């Protein structure tokens, strides 16, 4: 097994990866910006290297600094975490060129899936159902009008290189298309470094349901079921559940089989998530994330496996660990993303954490690097903690979630905890009767 791994990330996910390494007897190297020198991931790692100033471009996205740190610390492998460089094919290539192992899929697959047009084409080719829309990049307004007329309004204009819920624009009429097409292209250029956009049919009342896959270098591919991530705001997930409360066993089995077959055709390695919108009994591919996902813990709770350990182990060259065992699905799990944001305006919040008190008792897991006195800045993503609940069924989960939300205290900054305290009282949430727009209209 690897002796030492560099974790090219920060916050709760860096800590999560550190914990998996410790459970495997692997030494860890943290990298950090000057703003993060007192972070938990830095304090707990066996070694740490400062790789630059607070701004991500100069630290967590600074590839030469990260490679230098890996060389100096003499690590075997690099784990990219989520966000940041995790879906950067160029980074994966540079890591490999320096003879470190990149803990993730092949560069070629990161590249294809990171470009949403190539991803959709590939998905169709390997038998995954896609949404109607443009075949590729939509370059002119005239082309946009033609496609919009073919598929019918409303449509979405999506940035080809978009992510994190950004770069998605809804358009309901020709007049609106005229206004928004050029704005979408300009914004895409500004945010994602390319003005490439494509058009997709807008679904009015879908749920977001995604399939977790895991494969090794021997062609063993597994589906670890689905996660329902329909509680969203601004196209960003806030609450996720495993399993989805609305799928029946046949639907679950069918979509899992489609994904496993597709990943075999692709010769995909390591971990990945295939994201779908599900509406009126049909699944439509929206994108594939070629990395660990924020909401991976709910799958871990229900399937009783450690996805980060699996990732590291298959990257080393082992087979998937549960290959000869029957995977058993155990109960239900729900995750709430606790962000440093105002729970109503969603405006980012900063300050020093005080009175930090986490809930406990049966069925509660907290993934977080928070501690009293930690300074939260606005330089980074607002995710500060994940509250993960496990129970024998959804009912038990909801009761435990309610209990946990009443115990959880984070003072000194605004958090989304009050929002979840509100959601847990809503009849439509309790009865699982919602789509991706529900929270936005609450
Ligand atoms: P997941 O499906 O794992 O929940 P998200 O879409 O929430 O993935 O993204 C994971 C993290 O990466 C989030 O913190 C998100 O803000 C960030 N992220 C992903 N893609 C981008 C991007 N293109 N630009 C900025 N942030 C991004
Ligand atoms: P990102 O890379 O930002 O995660 P996705 O393509 O995964 O982008 O979409 C993010 C969210 O946007 C989805 O979970 C869904 O809520 C919404 N969305 C995306 N495509 C559509 C669509 N065709 N119709 C309706 N909503 C959509
Ligand atoms: Mg997505």
XYZ file of C-alpha atoms and ligand atoms in Angstrom:
497
model
C 0.000 0.000 0.000
C 0.983 3.661 -0.349
C 3.160 4.937 2.507
C 2.384 8.651 2.211
C -0.340 10.657 0.443
C -0.547 14.391 -0.242
C -4.059 15.792 0.136
C -4.492 18.611 -2.398
C -7.533 20.182 -0.773
C -8.772 21.941 2.359
C -11.607 22.019 4.896
C -13.837 19.112 5.847
C -12.988 17.049 2.767
C -9.221 17.252 3.417
C -9.938 16.019 6.931
C -12.174 13.228 5.607
C -9.343 12.006 3.354
C -6.820 12.299 6.196
C -9.061 10.060 8.326
C -9.289 7.405 5.605
C -5.478 7.460 5.261
C -5.043 7.017 9.035
C -7.462 4.069 8.963
C -5.213 2.495 6.321
C -1.933 3.226 8.141
C -0.888 5.790 5.524
C 0.967 9.016 6.435
C -0.570 12.299 5.271
C 0.808 15.565 3.949
C -1.494 18.592 4.120
C -1.032 21.574 1.847
C -2.487 24.898 2.861
C -2.718 28.601 2.149
C -1.486 31.221 4.620
C -5.144 31.775 5.646
C -5.538 28.092 6.579
C -2.439 27.563 8.695
C -4.554 26.841 11.796
C -7.000 24.537 10.047
C -7.811 21.126 11.404
C -6.556 19.335 8.256
C -3.182 21.019 8.754
C -3.022 20.398 12.501
C -3.804 16.699 12.193
C -1.714 15.798 9.144
C 1.669 14.129 9.711
C 3.328 16.891 7.697
C 2.159 20.134 6.172
C 3.432 22.512 3.517
C 2.310 26.104 2.932
C 1.704 26.469 -0.818
C 0.776 30.129 -1.144
C -1.445 33.049 -0.137
C -5.154 32.929 0.721
C -6.474 33.359 -2.800
C -7.103 29.902 -4.338
C -5.540 30.711 -7.686
C -2.188 31.171 -5.941
C -2.430 28.281 -3.471
C -4.930 25.422 -3.842
C -4.965 25.819 -7.647
C -1.227 26.430 -7.870
C -0.061 23.236 -9.567
C 3.728 23.922 -9.467
C 3.520 24.589 -5.700
C 1.571 21.403 -5.069
C 3.958 19.292 -7.153
C 6.939 20.846 -5.341
C 5.333 20.012 -1.992
C 4.752 16.418 -3.136
C 8.375 16.131 -4.262
C 9.825 17.589 -1.064
C 7.593 15.423 1.140
C 8.346 12.407 -1.052
C 4.781 11.132 -1.269
C 3.541 8.179 -3.345
C 0.214 9.615 -4.399
C -1.957 12.735 -4.487
C -5.645 12.856 -3.565
C -7.388 15.857 -5.164
C -10.549 15.849 -2.975
C -13.594 17.640 -4.421
C -13.852 20.975 -6.266
C -10.505 22.783 -6.771
C -8.236 20.594 -8.984
C -10.249 17.384 -8.662
C -11.708 17.553 -12.166
C -8.710 19.106 -13.866
C -7.341 16.594 -16.411
C -4.186 18.651 -16.863
C -3.447 18.359 -13.151
C -3.947 14.569 -13.270
C -1.498 14.417 -16.197
C 1.133 16.529 -14.439
C 0.795 14.396 -11.298
C 1.373 11.243 -13.357
C 4.215 12.827 -15.336
C 5.977 13.441 -12.019
C 5.534 9.784 -11.173
C 3.022 10.233 -8.431
C -0.229 8.297 -8.524
C -3.310 10.450 -9.061
C -6.105 9.070 -6.872
C -8.919 9.287 -9.377
C -9.902 8.153 -12.846
C -7.850 8.251 -16.055
C -7.064 11.726 -17.392
C -8.913 10.993 -20.592
C -12.163 10.390 -18.674
C -11.703 13.470 -16.507
C -11.231 15.464 -19.699
C -14.336 14.126 -21.449
C -16.644 14.451 -18.455
C -15.332 17.912 -17.556
C -16.635 19.185 -20.872
C -20.402 18.862 -20.694
C -20.832 18.626 -24.468
C -18.290 15.821 -24.839
C -19.820 14.206 -21.751
C -23.330 14.181 -23.213
C -22.077 12.755 -26.504
C -20.117 10.062 -24.709
C -23.067 9.256 -22.437
C -25.318 8.712 -25.438
C -22.680 6.546 -27.108
C -22.396 4.267 -24.062
C -26.139 3.814 -23.672
C -27.096 6.430 -21.085
C -30.336 8.346 -21.808
C -29.772 12.086 -22.382
C -31.985 15.180 -22.586
C -32.973 16.662 -25.955
C -30.849 19.660 -26.900
C -28.091 20.943 -29.134
C -25.649 18.359 -30.461
C -22.745 20.546 -29.455
C -21.554 24.077 -28.928
C -24.152 26.692 -29.975
C -22.120 29.433 -31.646
C -24.695 31.846 -33.037
C -28.020 33.319 -32.010
C -29.581 31.918 -35.202
C -28.533 28.395 -34.206
C -29.935 28.946 -30.727
C -33.318 29.981 -32.171
C -33.411 26.924 -34.422
C -32.740 24.499 -31.563
C -35.120 26.266 -29.187
C -37.904 25.933 -31.779
C -37.127 22.253 -32.278
C -37.210 21.289 -28.617
C -39.677 23.963 -27.438
C -39.432 26.501 -24.599
C -38.458 26.625 -21.788
C -34.839 25.747 -22.463
C -31.590 26.077 -20.548
C -28.408 27.655 -21.839
C -25.568 25.887 -20.078
C -21.856 26.711 -19.915
C -19.926 23.782 -21.417
C -17.303 24.060 -18.693
C -19.722 25.042 -15.912
C -19.948 23.509 -12.449
C -20.933 24.162 -8.855
C -24.495 25.048 -9.961
C -23.266 28.061 -11.900
C -23.475 28.831 -15.613
C -27.087 27.664 -16.100
C -29.695 30.061 -17.550
C -33.397 29.385 -18.050
C -35.001 30.913 -21.141
C -38.773 30.865 -21.691
C -39.335 32.755 -24.953
C -37.710 34.018 -28.144
C -37.559 37.555 -26.717
C -35.754 36.289 -23.648
C -33.395 34.218 -25.799
C -32.341 37.319 -27.654
C -31.477 39.058 -24.372
C -29.853 36.138 -22.646
C -27.871 34.278 -25.316
C -24.995 36.757 -25.536
C -25.026 37.390 -21.790
C -24.740 33.635 -21.189
C -21.741 33.425 -23.525
C -20.003 36.414 -21.950
C -20.609 35.120 -18.420
C -19.360 31.717 -19.377
C -16.156 33.232 -20.733
C -15.719 35.235 -17.555
C -16.437 32.431 -15.075
C -15.123 29.354 -16.847
C -12.559 30.710 -19.299
C -14.539 29.656 -22.392
C -17.603 31.165 -24.044
C -18.802 27.744 -25.186
C -22.463 27.114 -24.306
C -25.008 24.462 -25.239
C -28.769 24.205 -25.095
C -30.828 21.627 -23.253
C -34.517 21.054 -22.674
C -35.650 22.443 -19.317
C -37.512 19.971 -17.156
C -40.268 21.609 -15.118
C -40.555 19.260 -12.102
C -37.643 16.796 -11.956
C -35.812 15.234 -9.061
C -32.040 15.061 -9.044
C -31.038 11.409 -8.659
C -27.450 10.251 -9.102
C -25.742 6.864 -9.225
C -22.489 6.165 -7.368
C -20.095 3.914 -9.277
C -16.796 2.365 -8.270
C -14.411 0.360 -10.459
C -10.945 -1.102 -10.227
C -8.185 -1.751 -12.785
C -9.489 -5.288 -13.390
C -12.753 -4.221 -14.984
C -14.896 -4.858 -11.907
C -17.600 -2.193 -11.875
C -20.118 -1.688 -9.080
C -23.098 0.558 -8.631
C -23.571 1.660 -5.040
C -27.130 2.733 -5.579
C -28.519 6.218 -5.828
C -28.647 9.471 -3.928
C -31.587 11.833 -4.196
C -30.325 15.434 -4.118
C -33.518 17.311 -4.959
C -33.442 19.789 -2.088
C -31.472 22.520 -3.803
C -31.073 26.239 -3.965
C -29.612 27.998 -6.989
C -28.937 24.590 -8.568
C -26.805 23.636 -5.575
C -27.539 20.696 -3.359
C -28.421 21.287 0.298
C -29.960 18.005 1.503
C -29.262 14.548 0.071
C -30.806 11.156 0.824
C -29.922 7.535 0.190
C -31.912 5.677 -1.019
C -34.281 7.944 -2.936
C -37.695 7.825 -1.244
C -39.488 7.822 -4.604
C -37.806 5.121 -6.704
C -39.132 1.586 -6.795
C -36.812 -1.428 -6.879
C -37.196 -1.974 -10.628
C -36.340 1.631 -11.453
C -33.349 1.468 -9.106
C -32.102 -1.770 -10.622
C -32.572 -0.587 -14.224
C -30.713 2.681 -13.888
C -27.899 1.021 -11.924
C -27.515 -1.593 -14.661
C -27.396 1.077 -17.355
C -24.617 2.858 -15.451
C -22.581 -0.282 -14.788
C -22.766 -1.314 -18.466
C -21.794 2.192 -19.552
C -18.791 2.338 -17.205
C -17.630 -1.057 -18.497
C -17.821 0.231 -22.069
C -15.879 3.314 -21.077
C -13.301 1.256 -19.166
C -13.757 3.694 -16.304
C -11.588 3.382 -13.194
C -11.948 4.613 -9.599
C -14.963 6.453 -8.239
C -17.568 8.459 -10.145
C -21.101 9.785 -10.007
C -23.517 9.838 -12.906
C -26.069 12.585 -12.348
C -29.603 12.356 -13.707
C -32.798 14.294 -13.632
C -35.788 12.023 -13.051
C -39.220 13.121 -14.166
C -42.433 11.126 -14.748
C -40.641 7.781 -14.531
C -37.787 8.674 -16.906
C -34.106 9.316 -16.272
C -32.055 11.876 -18.215
C -28.270 12.254 -17.883
C -27.063 15.752 -16.965
C -23.392 15.221 -16.141
C -20.814 12.899 -14.646
C -18.537 13.907 -11.779
C -15.230 12.041 -12.036
C -14.365 12.403 -8.350
C -15.515 11.867 -4.801
C -18.693 13.802 -4.072
C -19.621 16.008 -1.166
C -22.597 13.759 -0.361
C -20.644 10.463 -0.460
C -21.148 9.778 3.300
C -24.849 8.874 2.919
C -23.876 6.041 0.562
C -21.218 4.958 3.077
C -23.769 4.808 5.906
C -26.250 2.705 3.943
C -23.760 0.385 2.213
C -21.359 0.067 5.152
C -18.243 0.855 3.114
C -15.609 3.581 3.162
C -15.588 5.139 -0.297
C -12.365 7.090 0.280
C -10.523 3.944 1.364
C -11.867 2.161 -1.734
C -10.659 5.039 -3.913
C -7.169 4.872 -2.454
C -7.048 1.088 -2.604
C -8.153 0.774 -6.247
C -5.773 3.596 -7.251
C -2.983 1.522 -5.697
C -4.003 -1.382 -7.909
C -6.150 -3.546 -5.647
C -9.513 -5.010 -6.523
C -12.648 -3.429 -5.062
C -12.703 -4.750 -1.457
C -16.210 -6.196 -1.399
C -15.871 -8.115 -4.638
C -16.801 -11.527 -3.195
C -19.300 -10.288 -0.668
C -22.957 -9.521 -1.079
C -23.438 -5.824 -0.491
C -26.292 -5.296 1.929
C -28.321 -2.136 1.973
C -28.828 -1.045 5.556
C -31.500 1.529 6.312
C -31.607 5.141 5.237
C -29.310 8.153 5.419
C -29.764 11.931 5.062
C -27.094 14.625 4.828
C -27.514 18.368 5.434
C -24.799 20.672 4.143
C -24.042 23.267 6.791
C -22.751 26.351 4.999
C -21.359 29.574 6.467
C -24.196 31.564 4.965
C -27.182 33.562 6.062
C -30.037 30.989 6.103
C -32.406 33.391 4.311
C -30.328 35.529 1.968
C -27.592 32.897 1.529
C -25.087 35.712 1.804
C -21.646 34.307 2.795
C -20.765 34.802 6.449
C -17.356 35.155 8.091
C -16.080 35.404 11.657
C -14.676 33.366 14.519
C -16.534 30.186 15.503
C -17.795 30.220 19.121
C -19.756 27.810 21.336
C -19.265 24.996 18.846
C -21.314 22.046 20.051
C -22.047 19.025 17.886
C -24.993 16.672 18.235
C -24.348 13.052 19.212
C -26.082 9.806 20.040
C -27.186 6.946 17.786
C -27.116 7.497 14.040
C -25.232 10.819 13.946
C -22.021 11.531 12.030
C -20.437 14.971 11.625
C -17.772 15.610 8.992
C -16.254 18.984 9.800
C -12.999 20.756 10.562
C -14.637 23.335 12.856
C -13.454 24.140 16.367
C -13.938 27.052 18.768
C -11.916 30.050 17.673
C -11.462 28.917 14.055
C -11.661 31.899 11.735
C -14.024 31.480 8.773
C -13.033 33.713 5.860
C -14.749 34.440 2.579
C -11.912 33.147 0.445
C -13.302 29.631 0.111
C -16.409 27.570 -0.480
C -18.915 28.043 2.361
C -19.313 24.353 3.258
C -18.144 24.071 6.892
C -19.818 20.911 8.173
C -21.890 17.976 7.034
C -24.533 16.553 9.322
C -25.053 12.929 8.334
C -27.891 10.896 9.822
C -28.391 7.145 9.650
C -31.476 5.222 10.704
C -33.211 1.924 10.024
C -35.672 3.705 7.733
C -36.601 7.223 6.596
C -38.918 7.819 9.561
C -36.178 7.075 12.067
C -33.768 9.248 10.089
C -36.142 12.212 10.147
C -36.643 11.929 13.911
C -32.898 11.744 14.458
C -32.314 14.654 12.093
C -34.799 16.735 14.062
C -33.035 15.819 17.326
C -29.597 16.610 15.873
C -30.693 19.986 14.513
C -31.962 20.970 17.961
C -28.608 20.043 19.546
C -26.281 21.606 16.967
C -24.777 24.961 18.048
C -22.408 27.074 15.949
C -22.112 30.694 17.094
C -20.025 33.545 15.754
C -21.099 33.086 12.132
C -24.382 32.599 10.272
C -25.080 29.036 9.182
C -27.792 27.197 7.266
C -28.849 25.247 10.409
C -31.995 27.420 10.942
C -33.032 26.677 7.344
C -32.916 22.935 8.042
C -34.829 23.463 11.301
C -37.531 25.048 9.139
C -37.447 22.395 6.400
C -37.769 19.500 8.878
C -41.195 20.859 9.886
C -42.544 20.978 6.341
C -45.156 18.377 5.410
C -43.872 18.089 1.831
C -40.359 17.348 3.032
C -41.593 14.790 5.549
C -43.672 13.041 2.890
C -40.844 13.291 0.289
C -43.188 15.101 -2.065
C -40.967 17.681 -3.749
C -38.940 18.440 -6.862
C -35.770 20.505 -7.428
C -37.777 23.780 -7.327
C -39.578 23.141 -4.042
C -37.147 24.850 -1.680
C -36.731 27.851 -3.963
C -40.496 28.464 -3.743
C -40.836 27.781 -0.012
P -21.160 17.468 -5.461
O -21.970 16.882 -6.528
O -19.981 16.718 -5.007
O -22.038 17.881 -4.379
P -20.835 20.198 -6.151
O -21.442 20.541 -7.473
O -21.517 20.646 -4.925
O -20.536 18.686 -6.176
O -19.335 20.696 -6.150
C -18.401 20.273 -5.192
C -17.615 21.437 -4.715
O -16.869 22.007 -5.753
C -18.499 22.506 -4.174
O -17.828 23.015 -3.086
C -18.630 23.475 -5.346
O -18.872 24.771 -4.879
C -17.279 23.339 -6.009
N -17.291 23.457 -7.477
C -17.521 22.486 -8.351
N -17.369 22.917 -9.612
C -17.048 24.216 -9.537
C -16.742 25.233 -10.494
N -16.711 24.998 -11.796
N -16.478 26.450 -10.028
C -16.475 26.700 -8.707
N -16.736 25.788 -7.768
C -17.011 24.560 -8.161
P -23.347 21.479 -12.163
O -22.172 21.043 -12.936
O -23.339 22.910 -11.865
O -23.607 20.597 -10.983
P -25.631 20.170 -13.452
O -25.792 19.967 -14.910
O -25.314 18.984 -12.629
O -24.584 21.321 -13.183
O -26.973 20.819 -12.917
C -27.110 21.327 -11.611
C -28.578 21.440 -11.249
O -29.265 22.319 -12.173
C -29.358 20.143 -11.326
O -29.238 19.361 -10.168
C -30.782 20.683 -11.513
O -31.311 21.144 -10.308
C -30.576 21.872 -12.433
N -30.708 21.469 -13.850
C -29.687 21.073 -14.651
N -30.155 20.739 -15.885
C -31.493 20.922 -15.858
C -32.553 20.761 -16.821
N -32.307 20.339 -18.066
N -33.829 21.066 -16.442
C -34.082 21.502 -15.182
N -33.125 21.676 -14.240
C -31.850 21.404 -14.553
Mg -23.984 18.546 -11.026
